[in-house]
mmCIF file with all atom_site columns, N, CA and C in Angstrom:
data_model
loop_
_atom_site.group_PDB
_atom_site.id
_atom_site.type_symbol
_atom_site.label_atom_id
_atom_site.label_alt_id
_atom_site.label_comp_id
_atom_site.label_asym_id
_atom_site.label_entity_id
_atom_site.label_seq_id
_atom_site.pdbx_PDB_ins_code
_atom_site.Cartn_x
_atom_site.Cartn_y
_atom_site.Cartn_z
_atom_site.occupancy
_atom_site.B_iso_or_equiv
_atom_site.pdbx_formal_charge
_atom_site.auth_seq_id
_atom_site.auth_comp_id
_atom_site.auth_asym_id
_atom_site.auth_atom_id
_atom_site.pdbx_PDB_model_num
ATOM 1   N N  . MET A 1 1  ? 6.200   -19.728 -2.574  1.00 84.00 ? 201 MET A N  1
ATOM 2   C CA . MET A 1 1  ? 5.056   -19.072 -3.150  1.00 84.00 ? 201 MET A CA 1
ATOM 3   C C  . MET A 1 1  ? 4.765   -17.777 -2.414  1.00 84.00 ? 201 MET A C  1
ATOM 4   N N  . ARG A 1 2  ? 4.807   -17.815 -1.104  1.00 87.00 ? 202 ARG A N  1
ATOM 5   C CA . ARG A 1 2  ? 4.549   -16.590 -0.335  1.00 87.00 ? 202 ARG A CA 1
ATOM 6   C C  . ARG A 1 2  ? 5.555   -15.499 -0.681  1.00 87.00 ? 202 ARG A C  1
ATOM 7   N N  . ALA A 1 3  ? 6.812   -15.865 -0.776  1.00 88.00 ? 203 ALA A N  1
ATOM 8   C CA . ALA A 1 3  ? 7.850   -14.875 -1.096  1.00 88.00 ? 203 ALA A CA 1
ATOM 9   C C  . ALA A 1 3  ? 7.690   -14.352 -2.522  1.00 88.00 ? 203 ALA A C  1
ATOM 10  N N  . LEU A 1 4  ? 7.435   -15.238 -3.476  1.00 87.00 ? 204 LEU A N  1
ATOM 11  C CA . LEU A 1 4  ? 7.301   -14.825 -4.875  1.00 87.00 ? 204 LEU A CA 1
ATOM 12  C C  . LEU A 1 4  ? 6.155   -13.841 -5.084  1.00 87.00 ? 204 LEU A C  1
ATOM 13  N N  . LEU A 1 5  ? 5.047   -14.052 -4.380  1.00 87.00 ? 205 LEU A N  1
ATOM 14  C CA . LEU A 1 5  ? 3.867   -13.218 -4.564  1.00 87.00 ? 205 LEU A CA 1
ATOM 15  C C  . LEU A 1 5  ? 3.715   -12.148 -3.490  1.00 87.00 ? 205 LEU A C  1
ATOM 16  N N  . GLY A 1 6  ? 4.615   -12.140 -2.503  1.00 90.00 ? 206 GLY A N  1
ATOM 17  C CA . GLY A 1 6  ? 4.522   -11.152 -1.431  1.00 90.00 ? 206 GLY A CA 1
ATOM 18  C C  . GLY A 1 6  ? 3.250   -11.303 -0.605  1.00 90.00 ? 206 GLY A C  1
ATOM 19  N N  . LEU A 1 7  ? 2.883   -12.532 -0.286  1.00 92.00 ? 207 LEU A N  1
ATOM 20  C CA . LEU A 1 7  ? 1.634   -12.794 0.437   1.00 92.00 ? 207 LEU A CA 1
ATOM 21  C C  . LEU A 1 7  ? 1.788   -12.555 1.935   1.00 92.00 ? 207 LEU A C  1
ATOM 22  N N  . ASP A 1 8  ? 0.713   -12.076 2.547   1.00 92.00 ? 208 ASP A N  1
ATOM 23  C CA . ASP A 1 8  ? 0.727   -11.895 3.992   1.00 92.00 ? 208 ASP A CA 1
ATOM 24  C C  . ASP A 1 8  ? 0.283   -13.192 4.674   1.00 92.00 ? 208 ASP A C  1
ATOM 25  N N  . ASP A 1 9  ? 0.373   -13.198 6.007   1.00 92.00 ? 209 ASP A N  1
ATOM 26  C CA . ASP A 1 9  ? 0.025   -14.406 6.765   1.00 92.00 ? 209 ASP A CA 1
ATOM 27  C C  . ASP A 1 9  ? -1.463  -14.714 6.748   1.00 92.00 ? 209 ASP A C  1
ATOM 28  N N  . ASP A 1 10 ? -2.296  -13.735 6.378   1.00 94.00 ? 210 ASP A N  1
ATOM 29  C CA . ASP A 1 10 ? -3.738  -13.958 6.341   1.00 94.00 ? 210 ASP A CA 1
ATOM 30  C C  . ASP A 1 10 ? -4.214  -14.602 5.043   1.00 94.00 ? 210 ASP A C  1
ATOM 31  N N  . THR A 1 11 ? -3.337  -14.717 4.071   1.00 96.00 ? 211 THR A N  1
ATOM 32  C CA . THR A 1 11 ? -3.699  -15.337 2.795   1.00 96.00 ? 211 THR A CA 1
ATOM 33  C C  . THR A 1 11 ? -3.469  -16.844 2.887   1.00 96.00 ? 211 THR A C  1
ATOM 34  N N  . ALA A 1 12 ? -4.519  -17.608 2.650   1.00 96.00 ? 212 ALA A N  1
ATOM 35  C CA . ALA A 1 12 ? -4.407  -19.066 2.684   1.00 96.00 ? 212 ALA A CA 1
ATOM 36  C C  . ALA A 1 12 ? -3.823  -19.564 1.365   1.00 96.00 ? 212 ALA A C  1
ATOM 37  N N  . VAL A 1 13 ? -2.957  -20.560 1.479   1.00 95.00 ? 213 VAL A N  1
ATOM 38  C CA . VAL A 1 13 ? -2.370  -21.210 0.311   1.00 95.00 ? 213 VAL A CA 1
ATOM 39  C C  . VAL A 1 13 ? -2.644  -22.703 0.448   1.00 95.00 ? 213 VAL A C  1
ATOM 40  N N  . LEU A 1 14 ? -3.268  -23.270 -0.576  1.00 94.00 ? 214 LEU A N  1
ATOM 41  C CA . LEU A 1 14 ? -3.558  -24.698 -0.597  1.00 94.00 ? 214 LEU A CA 1
ATOM 42  C C  . LEU A 1 14 ? -2.785  -25.342 -1.731  1.00 94.00 ? 214 LEU A C  1
ATOM 43  N N  . ILE A 1 15 ? -2.189  -26.479 -1.449  1.00 93.00 ? 215 ILE A N  1
ATOM 44  C CA . ILE A 1 15 ? -1.447  -27.223 -2.471  1.00 93.00 ? 215 ILE A CA 1
ATOM 45  C C  . ILE A 1 15 ? -1.977  -28.648 -2.459  1.00 93.00 ? 215 ILE A C  1
ATOM 46  N N  . ARG A 1 16 ? -2.437  -29.104 -3.623  1.00 94.00 ? 216 ARG A N  1
ATOM 47  C CA . ARG A 1 16 ? -3.013  -30.437 -3.733  1.00 94.00 ? 216 ARG A CA 1
ATOM 48  C C  . ARG A 1 16 ? -2.365  -31.205 -4.870  1.00 94.00 ? 216 ARG A C  1
ATOM 49  N N  . ARG A 1 17 ? -2.107  -32.454 -4.647  1.00 93.00 ? 217 ARG A N  1
ATOM 50  C CA . ARG A 1 17 ? -1.640  -33.339 -5.713  1.00 93.00 ? 217 ARG A CA 1
ATOM 51  C C  . ARG A 1 17 ? -2.854  -34.121 -6.194  1.00 93.00 ? 217 ARG A C  1
ATOM 52  N N  . LEU A 1 18 ? -3.087  -34.072 -7.500  1.00 92.00 ? 218 LEU A N  1
ATOM 53  C CA . LEU A 1 18 ? -4.259  -34.722 -8.075  1.00 92.00 ? 218 LEU A CA 1
ATOM 54  C C  . LEU A 1 18 ? -3.861  -35.637 -9.218  1.00 92.00 ? 218 LEU A C  1
ATOM 55  N N  . ALA A 1 19 ? -4.650  -36.661 -9.404  1.00 91.00 ? 219 ALA A N  1
ATOM 56  C CA . ALA A 1 19 ? -4.475  -37.512 -10.578 1.00 91.00 ? 219 ALA A CA 1
ATOM 57  C C  . ALA A 1 19 ? -5.061  -36.774 -11.768 1.00 91.00 ? 219 ALA A C  1
ATOM 58  N N  . CYS A 1 20 ? -4.328  -36.754 -12.863 1.00 79.00 ? 220 CYS A N  1
ATOM 59  C CA . CYS A 1 20 ? -4.797  -36.093 -14.077 1.00 79.00 ? 220 CYS A CA 1
ATOM 60  C C  . CYS A 1 20 ? -5.331  -37.165 -15.027 1.00 79.00 ? 220 CYS A C  1
ATOM 61  N N  . THR A 1 21 ? -6.568  -36.991 -15.464 1.00 82.00 ? 221 THR A N  1
ATOM 62  C CA . THR A 1 21 ? -7.195  -38.004 -16.315 1.00 82.00 ? 221 THR A CA 1
ATOM 63  C C  . THR A 1 21 ? -7.362  -37.540 -17.761 1.00 82.00 ? 221 THR A C  1
ATOM 64  N N  . GLU A 1 22 ? -6.899  -36.334 -18.070 1.00 80.00 ? 222 GLU A N  1
ATOM 65  C CA . GLU A 1 22 ? -7.021  -35.819 -19.431 1.00 80.00 ? 222 GLU A CA 1
ATOM 66  C C  . GLU A 1 22 ? -5.990  -36.487 -20.339 1.00 80.00 ? 222 GLU A C  1
ATOM 67  N N  . PRO A 1 23 ? -6.330  -36.721 -21.603 1.00 85.00 ? 223 PRO A N  1
ATOM 68  C CA . PRO A 1 23 ? -5.380  -37.341 -22.533 1.00 85.00 ? 223 PRO A CA 1
ATOM 69  C C  . PRO A 1 23 ? -4.105  -36.498 -22.669 1.00 85.00 ? 223 PRO A C  1
ATOM 70  N N  . GLY A 1 24 ? -2.960  -37.156 -22.622 1.00 81.00 ? 224 GLY A N  1
ATOM 71  C CA . GLY A 1 24 ? -1.672  -36.484 -22.781 1.00 81.00 ? 224 GLY A CA 1
ATOM 72  C C  . GLY A 1 24 ? -1.163  -35.798 -21.533 1.00 81.00 ? 224 GLY A C  1
ATOM 73  N N  . CYS A 1 25 ? -1.916  -35.831 -20.467 1.00 78.00 ? 225 CYS A N  1
ATOM 74  C CA . CYS A 1 25 ? -1.522  -35.188 -19.214 1.00 78.00 ? 225 CYS A CA 1
ATOM 75  C C  . CYS A 1 25 ? -0.685  -36.170 -18.390 1.00 78.00 ? 225 CYS A C  1
ATOM 76  N N  . PRO A 1 26 ? 0.343   -35.692 -17.689 1.00 81.00 ? 226 PRO A N  1
ATOM 77  C CA . PRO A 1 26 ? 1.095   -36.585 -16.793 1.00 81.00 ? 226 PRO A CA 1
ATOM 78  C C  . PRO A 1 26 ? 0.145   -37.187 -15.752 1.00 81.00 ? 226 PRO A C  1
ATOM 79  N N  . PRO A 1 27 ? 0.481   -38.341 -15.184 1.00 87.00 ? 227 PRO A N  1
ATOM 80  C CA . PRO A 1 27 ? -0.441  -39.010 -14.264 1.00 87.00 ? 227 PRO A CA 1
ATOM 81  C C  . PRO A 1 27 ? -0.740  -38.202 -12.995 1.00 87.00 ? 227 PRO A C  1
ATOM 82  N N  . LEU A 1 28 ? 0.193   -37.354 -12.568 1.00 90.00 ? 228 LEU A N  1
ATOM 83  C CA . LEU A 1 28 ? -0.032  -36.530 -11.385 1.00 90.00 ? 228 LEU A CA 1
ATOM 84  C C  . LEU A 1 28 ? 0.209   -35.071 -11.721 1.00 90.00 ? 228 LEU A C  1
ATOM 85  N N  . GLU A 1 29 ? -0.606  -34.187 -11.139 1.00 92.00 ? 229 GLU A N  1
ATOM 86  C CA . GLU A 1 29 ? -0.393  -32.756 -11.292 1.00 92.00 ? 229 GLU A CA 1
ATOM 87  C C  . GLU A 1 29 ? -0.543  -32.109 -9.928  1.00 92.00 ? 229 GLU A C  1
ATOM 88  N N  . THR A 1 30 ? 0.002   -30.915 -9.796  1.00 94.00 ? 230 THR A N  1
ATOM 89  C CA . THR A 1 30 ? -0.078  -30.172 -8.548  1.00 94.00 ? 230 THR A CA 1
ATOM 90  C C  . THR A 1 30 ? -0.900  -28.918 -8.793  1.00 94.00 ? 230 THR A C  1
ATOM 91  N N  . VAL A 1 31 ? -1.900  -28.720 -7.953  1.00 93.00 ? 231 VAL A N  1
ATOM 92  C CA . VAL A 1 31 ? -2.758  -27.542 -8.051  1.00 93.00 ? 231 VAL A CA 1
ATOM 93  C C  . VAL A 1 31 ? -2.451  -26.651 -6.855  1.00 93.00 ? 231 VAL A C  1
ATOM 94  N N  . VAL A 1 32 ? -2.195  -25.375 -7.118  1.00 94.00 ? 232 VAL A N  1
ATOM 95  C CA . VAL A 1 32 ? -1.901  -24.394 -6.082  1.00 94.00 ? 232 VAL A CA 1
ATOM 96  C C  . VAL A 1 32 ? -3.022  -23.362 -6.105  1.00 94.00 ? 232 VAL A C  1
ATOM 97  N N  . VAL A 1 33 ? -3.601  -23.100 -4.938  1.00 95.00 ? 233 VAL A N  1
ATOM 98  C CA . VAL A 1 33 ? -4.694  -22.135 -4.824  1.00 95.00 ? 233 VAL A CA 1
ATOM 99  C C  . VAL A 1 33 ? -4.320  -21.087 -3.789  1.00 95.00 ? 233 VAL A C  1
ATOM 100 N N  . MET A 1 34 ? -4.558  -19.821 -4.122  1.00 94.00 ? 234 MET A N  1
ATOM 101 C CA . MET A 1 34 ? -4.321  -18.712 -3.215  1.00 94.00 ? 234 MET A CA 1
ATOM 102 C C  . MET A 1 34 ? -5.674  -18.114 -2.856  1.00 94.00 ? 234 MET A C  1
ATOM 103 N N  . LEU A 1 35 ? -5.955  -18.033 -1.553  1.00 95.00 ? 235 LEU A N  1
ATOM 104 C CA . LEU A 1 35 ? -7.235  -17.516 -1.070  1.00 95.00 ? 235 LEU A CA 1
ATOM 105 C C  . LEU A 1 35 ? -6.984  -16.323 -0.153  1.00 95.00 ? 235 LEU A C  1
ATOM 106 N N  . PRO A 1 36 ? -6.976  -15.113 -0.710  1.00 94.00 ? 236 PRO A N  1
ATOM 107 C CA . PRO A 1 36 ? -6.755  -13.939 0.136   1.00 94.00 ? 236 PRO A CA 1
ATOM 108 C C  . PRO A 1 36 ? -8.001  -13.608 0.955   1.00 94.00 ? 236 PRO A C  1
ATOM 109 N N  . MET A 1 37 ? -7.811  -12.890 2.067   1.00 92.00 ? 237 MET A N  1
ATOM 110 C CA . MET A 1 37 ? -8.946  -12.449 2.881   1.00 92.00 ? 237 MET A CA 1
ATOM 111 C C  . MET A 1 37 ? -9.832  -11.506 2.070   1.00 92.00 ? 237 MET A C  1
ATOM 112 N N  . GLU A 1 38 ? -9.208  -10.691 1.233   1.00 91.00 ? 238 GLU A N  1
ATOM 113 C CA . GLU A 1 38 ? -9.948  -9.778  0.363   1.00 91.00 ? 238 GLU A CA 1
ATOM 114 C C  . GLU A 1 38 ? -9.462  -9.988  -1.057  1.00 91.00 ? 238 GLU A C  1
ATOM 115 N N  . GLY A 1 39 ? -10.361 -9.897  -1.993  1.00 91.00 ? 239 GLY A N  1
ATOM 116 C CA . GLY A 1 39 ? -9.982  -10.070 -3.387  1.00 91.00 ? 239 GLY A CA 1
ATOM 117 C C  . GLY A 1 39 ? -10.285 -11.468 -3.885  1.00 91.00 ? 239 GLY A C  1
ATOM 118 N N  . ALA A 1 40 ? -9.975  -11.656 -5.136  1.00 93.00 ? 240 ALA A N  1
ATOM 119 C CA . ALA A 1 40 ? -10.303 -12.911 -5.808  1.00 93.00 ? 240 ALA A CA 1
ATOM 120 C C  . ALA A 1 40 ? -9.276  -14.007 -5.518  1.00 93.00 ? 240 ALA A C  1
ATOM 121 N N  . ALA A 1 41 ? -9.774  -15.223 -5.452  1.00 94.00 ? 241 ALA A N  1
ATOM 122 C CA . ALA A 1 41 ? -8.899  -16.388 -5.337  1.00 94.00 ? 241 ALA A CA 1
ATOM 123 C C  . ALA A 1 41 ? -8.214  -16.605 -6.681  1.00 94.00 ? 241 ALA A C  1
ATOM 124 N N  . ARG A 1 42 ? -7.044  -17.237 -6.639  1.00 93.00 ? 242 ARG A N  1
ATOM 125 C CA . ARG A 1 42 ? -6.332  -17.589 -7.878  1.00 93.00 ? 242 ARG A CA 1
ATOM 126 C C  . ARG A 1 42 ? -5.920  -19.042 -7.799  1.00 93.00 ? 242 ARG A C  1
ATOM 127 N N  . ARG A 1 43 ? -5.821  -19.673 -8.971  1.00 94.00 ? 243 ARG A N  1
ATOM 128 C CA . ARG A 1 43 ? -5.494  -21.103 -9.046  1.00 94.00 ? 243 ARG A CA 1
ATOM 129 C C  . ARG A 1 43 ? -4.506  -21.331 -10.175 1.00 94.00 ? 243 ARG A C  1
ATOM 130 N N  . TRP A 1 44 ? -3.513  -22.167 -9.900  1.00 94.00 ? 244 TRP A N  1
ATOM 131 C CA . TRP A 1 44 ? -2.520  -22.542 -10.911 1.00 94.00 ? 244 TRP A CA 1
ATOM 132 C C  . TRP A 1 44 ? -2.391  -24.063 -10.918 1.00 94.00 ? 244 TRP A C  1
ATOM 133 N N  . THR A 1 45 ? -2.136  -24.620 -12.088 1.00 91.00 ? 245 THR A N  1
ATOM 134 C CA . THR A 1 45 ? -1.897  -26.056 -12.217 1.00 91.00 ? 245 THR A CA 1
ATOM 135 C C  . THR A 1 45 ? -0.516  -26.260 -12.808 1.00 91.00 ? 245 THR A C  1
ATOM 136 N N  . LEU A 1 46 ? 0.275   -27.077 -12.139 1.00 92.00 ? 246 LEU A N  1
ATOM 137 C CA . LEU A 1 46 ? 1.590   -27.462 -12.638 1.00 92.00 ? 246 LEU A CA 1
ATOM 138 C C  . LEU A 1 46 ? 1.507   -28.942 -12.971 1.00 92.00 ? 246 LEU A C  1
ATOM 139 N N  . HIS A 1 47 ? 1.872   -29.299 -14.172 1.00 87.00 ? 247 HIS A N  1
ATOM 140 C CA . HIS A 1 47 ? 1.673   -30.663 -14.657 1.00 87.00 ? 247 HIS A CA 1
ATOM 141 C C  . HIS A 1 47 ? 2.837   -31.575 -14.301 1.00 87.00 ? 247 HIS A C  1
ATOM 142 N N  . ARG A 1 48 ? 3.043   -31.694 -12.992 1.00 88.00 ? 248 ARG A N  1
ATOM 143 C CA . ARG A 1 48 ? 4.033   -32.622 -12.444 1.00 88.00 ? 248 ARG A CA 1
ATOM 144 C C  . ARG A 1 48 ? 3.810   -32.732 -10.938 1.00 88.00 ? 248 ARG A C  1
ATOM 145 N N  . PRO A 1 49 ? 4.316   -33.793 -10.320 1.00 90.00 ? 249 PRO A N  1
ATOM 146 C CA . PRO A 1 49 ? 4.161   -33.940 -8.867  1.00 90.00 ? 249 PRO A CA 1
ATOM 147 C C  . PRO A 1 49 ? 4.917   -32.836 -8.129  1.00 90.00 ? 249 PRO A C  1
ATOM 148 N N  . ALA A 1 50 ? 4.443   -32.482 -6.941  1.00 90.00 ? 250 ALA A N  1
ATOM 149 C CA . ALA A 1 50 ? 5.029   -31.395 -6.154  1.00 90.00 ? 250 ALA A CA 1
ATOM 150 C C  . ALA A 1 50 ? 6.517   -31.606 -5.875  1.00 90.00 ? 250 ALA A C  1
ATOM 151 N N  . ASP A 1 51 ? 6.930   -32.854 -5.659  1.00 91.00 ? 251 ASP A N  1
ATOM 152 C CA . ASP A 1 51 ? 8.346   -33.088 -5.334  1.00 91.00 ? 251 ASP A CA 1
ATOM 153 C C  . ASP A 1 51 ? 9.264   -32.894 -6.539  1.00 91.00 ? 251 ASP A C  1
ATOM 154 N N  . GLN A 1 52 ? 8.705   -32.653 -7.718  1.00 92.00 ? 252 GLN A N  1
ATOM 155 C CA . GLN A 1 52 ? 9.512   -32.395 -8.912  1.00 92.00 ? 252 GLN A CA 1
ATOM 156 C C  . GLN A 1 52 ? 9.440   -30.928 -9.350  1.00 92.00 ? 252 GLN A C  1
ATOM 157 N N  . ILE A 1 53 ? 8.734   -30.099 -8.599  1.00 93.00 ? 253 ILE A N  1
ATOM 158 C CA . ILE A 1 53 ? 8.583   -28.683 -8.955  1.00 93.00 ? 253 ILE A CA 1
ATOM 159 C C  . ILE A 1 53 ? 9.720   -27.891 -8.337  1.00 93.00 ? 253 ILE A C  1
ATOM 160 N N  . THR A 1 54 ? 10.381  -27.107 -9.168  1.00 93.00 ? 254 THR A N  1
ATOM 161 C CA . THR A 1 54 ? 11.489  -26.282 -8.700  1.00 93.00 ? 254 THR A CA 1
ATOM 162 C C  . THR A 1 54 ? 11.012  -24.852 -8.444  1.00 93.00 ? 254 THR A C  1
ATOM 163 N N  . GLU A 1 55 ? 11.851  -24.063 -7.808  1.00 91.00 ? 255 GLU A N  1
ATOM 164 C CA . GLU A 1 55 ? 11.522  -22.655 -7.599  1.00 91.00 ? 255 GLU A CA 1
ATOM 165 C C  . GLU A 1 55 ? 11.360  -21.936 -8.930  1.00 91.00 ? 255 GLU A C  1
ATOM 166 N N  . ASP A 1 56 ? 12.171  -22.295 -9.914  1.00 93.00 ? 256 ASP A N  1
ATOM 167 C CA . ASP A 1 56 ? 12.033  -21.695 -11.250 1.00 93.00 ? 256 ASP A CA 1
ATOM 168 C C  . ASP A 1 56 ? 10.686  -22.045 -11.880 1.00 93.00 ? 256 ASP A C  1
ATOM 169 N N  . ASP A 1 57 ? 10.208  -23.288 -11.691 1.00 93.00 ? 257 ASP A N  1
ATOM 170 C CA . ASP A 1 57 ? 8.882   -23.675 -12.185 1.00 93.00 ? 257 ASP A CA 1
ATOM 171 C C  . ASP A 1 57 ? 7.800   -22.806 -11.550 1.00 93.00 ? 257 ASP A C  1
ATOM 172 N N  . LEU A 1 58 ? 7.891   -22.642 -10.231 1.00 91.00 ? 258 LEU A N  1
ATOM 173 C CA . LEU A 1 58 ? 6.920   -21.805 -9.534  1.00 91.00 ? 258 LEU A CA 1
ATOM 174 C C  . LEU A 1 58 ? 6.956   -20.372 -10.038 1.00 91.00 ? 258 LEU A C  1
ATOM 175 N N  . ARG A 1 59 ? 8.143   -19.833 -10.163 1.00 90.00 ? 259 ARG A N  1
ATOM 176 C CA . ARG A 1 59 ? 8.295   -18.446 -10.629 1.00 90.00 ? 259 ARG A CA 1
ATOM 177 C C  . ARG A 1 59 ? 7.653   -18.274 -12.011 1.00 90.00 ? 259 ARG A C  1
ATOM 178 N N  . ALA A 1 60 ? 7.940   -19.176 -12.932 1.00 92.00 ? 260 ALA A N  1
ATOM 179 C CA . ALA A 1 60 ? 7.403   -19.081 -14.286 1.00 92.00 ? 260 ALA A CA 1
ATOM 180 C C  . ALA A 1 60 ? 5.879   -19.187 -14.290 1.00 92.00 ? 260 ALA A C  1
ATOM 181 N N  . THR A 1 61 ? 5.332   -20.055 -13.461 1.00 92.00 ? 261 THR A N  1
ATOM 182 C CA . THR A 1 61 ? 3.886   -20.270 -13.431 1.00 92.00 ? 261 THR A CA 1
ATOM 183 C C  . THR A 1 61 ? 3.154   -19.156 -12.689 1.00 92.00 ? 261 THR A C  1
ATOM 184 N N  . LEU A 1 62 ? 3.625   -18.816 -11.499 1.00 86.00 ? 262 LEU A N  1
ATOM 185 C CA . LEU A 1 62 ? 2.923   -17.847 -10.668 1.00 86.00 ? 262 LEU A CA 1
ATOM 186 C C  . LEU A 1 62 ? 3.008   -16.426 -11.208 1.00 86.00 ? 262 LEU A C  1
ATOM 187 N N  . LEU A 1 63 ? 4.099   -16.100 -11.873 1.00 85.00 ? 263 LEU A N  1
ATOM 188 C CA . LEU A 1 63 ? 4.291   -14.730 -12.337 1.00 85.00 ? 263 LEU A CA 1
ATOM 189 C C  . LEU A 1 63 ? 3.883   -14.525 -13.790 1.00 85.00 ? 263 LEU A C  1
ATOM 190 N N  . ALA A 1 64 ? 3.431   -15.600 -14.450 1.00 84.00 ? 264 ALA A N  1
ATOM 191 C CA . ALA A 1 64 ? 2.968   -15.475 -15.845 1.00 84.00 ? 264 ALA A CA 1
ATOM 192 C C  . ALA A 1 64 ? 1.677   -14.668 -15.885 1.00 84.00 ? 264 ALA A C  1
ATOM 193 N N  . PRO A 1 65 ? 1.445   -13.936 -16.968 1.00 77.00 ? 265 PRO A N  1
ATOM 194 C CA . PRO A 1 65 ? 0.171   -13.203 -17.084 1.00 77.00 ? 265 PRO A CA 1
ATOM 195 C C  . PRO A 1 65 ? -1.003  -14.176 -17.015 1.00 77.00 ? 265 PRO A C  1
ATOM 196 N N  . GLU A 1 66 ? -2.081  -13.731 -16.400 1.00 71.00 ? 266 GLU A N  1
ATOM 197 C CA . GLU A 1 66 ? -3.271  -14.588 -16.275 1.00 71.00 ? 266 GLU A CA 1
ATOM 198 C C  . GLU A 1 66 ? -3.872  -14.846 -17.637 1.00 71.00 ? 266 GLU A C  1
ATOM 199 N N  . GLN A 1 67 ? -4.304  -16.090 -17.842 1.00 56.00 ? 267 GLN A N  1
ATOM 200 C CA . GLN A 1 67 ? -4.973  -16.501 -19.070 1.00 56.00 ? 267 GLN A CA 1
ATOM 201 C C  . GLN A 1 67 ? -6.458  -16.595 -18.778 1.00 56.00 ? 267 GLN A C  1
ATOM 202 N N  . ASN A 1 68 ? -7.268  -15.960 -19.564 1.00 47.00 ? 268 ASN A N  1
ATOM 203 C CA . ASN A 1 68 ? -8.720  -16.088 -19.410 1.00 47.00 ? 268 ASN A CA 1
ATOM 204 C C  . ASN A 1 68 ? -9.226  -16.978 -20.530 1.00 47.00 ? 268 ASN A C  1
ATOM 205 N N  . ASP A 1 69 ? -9.612  -18.189 -20.163 1.00 40.00 ? 269 ASP A N  1
ATOM 206 C CA . ASP A 1 69 ? -10.071 -19.160 -21.161 1.00 40.00 ? 269 ASP A CA 1
ATOM 207 C C  . ASP A 1 69 ? -11.502 -18.926 -21.551 1.00 40.00 ? 269 ASP A C  1
#
């Protein structure tokens, strides 16, 4: 993640595995949060456990245009 986004050492990265309770969602999902010292935090959800996420999955998710719901 740091390499894909070019993050510095001062940017915190949190990765959490959570149970997904929404209908049709896999039982586990991985949430990735980026907390820079300056600027807005960003959050991504990958609908699979962390041990099943590939570098290609990360690239597709992290580099996709932001969706504003």
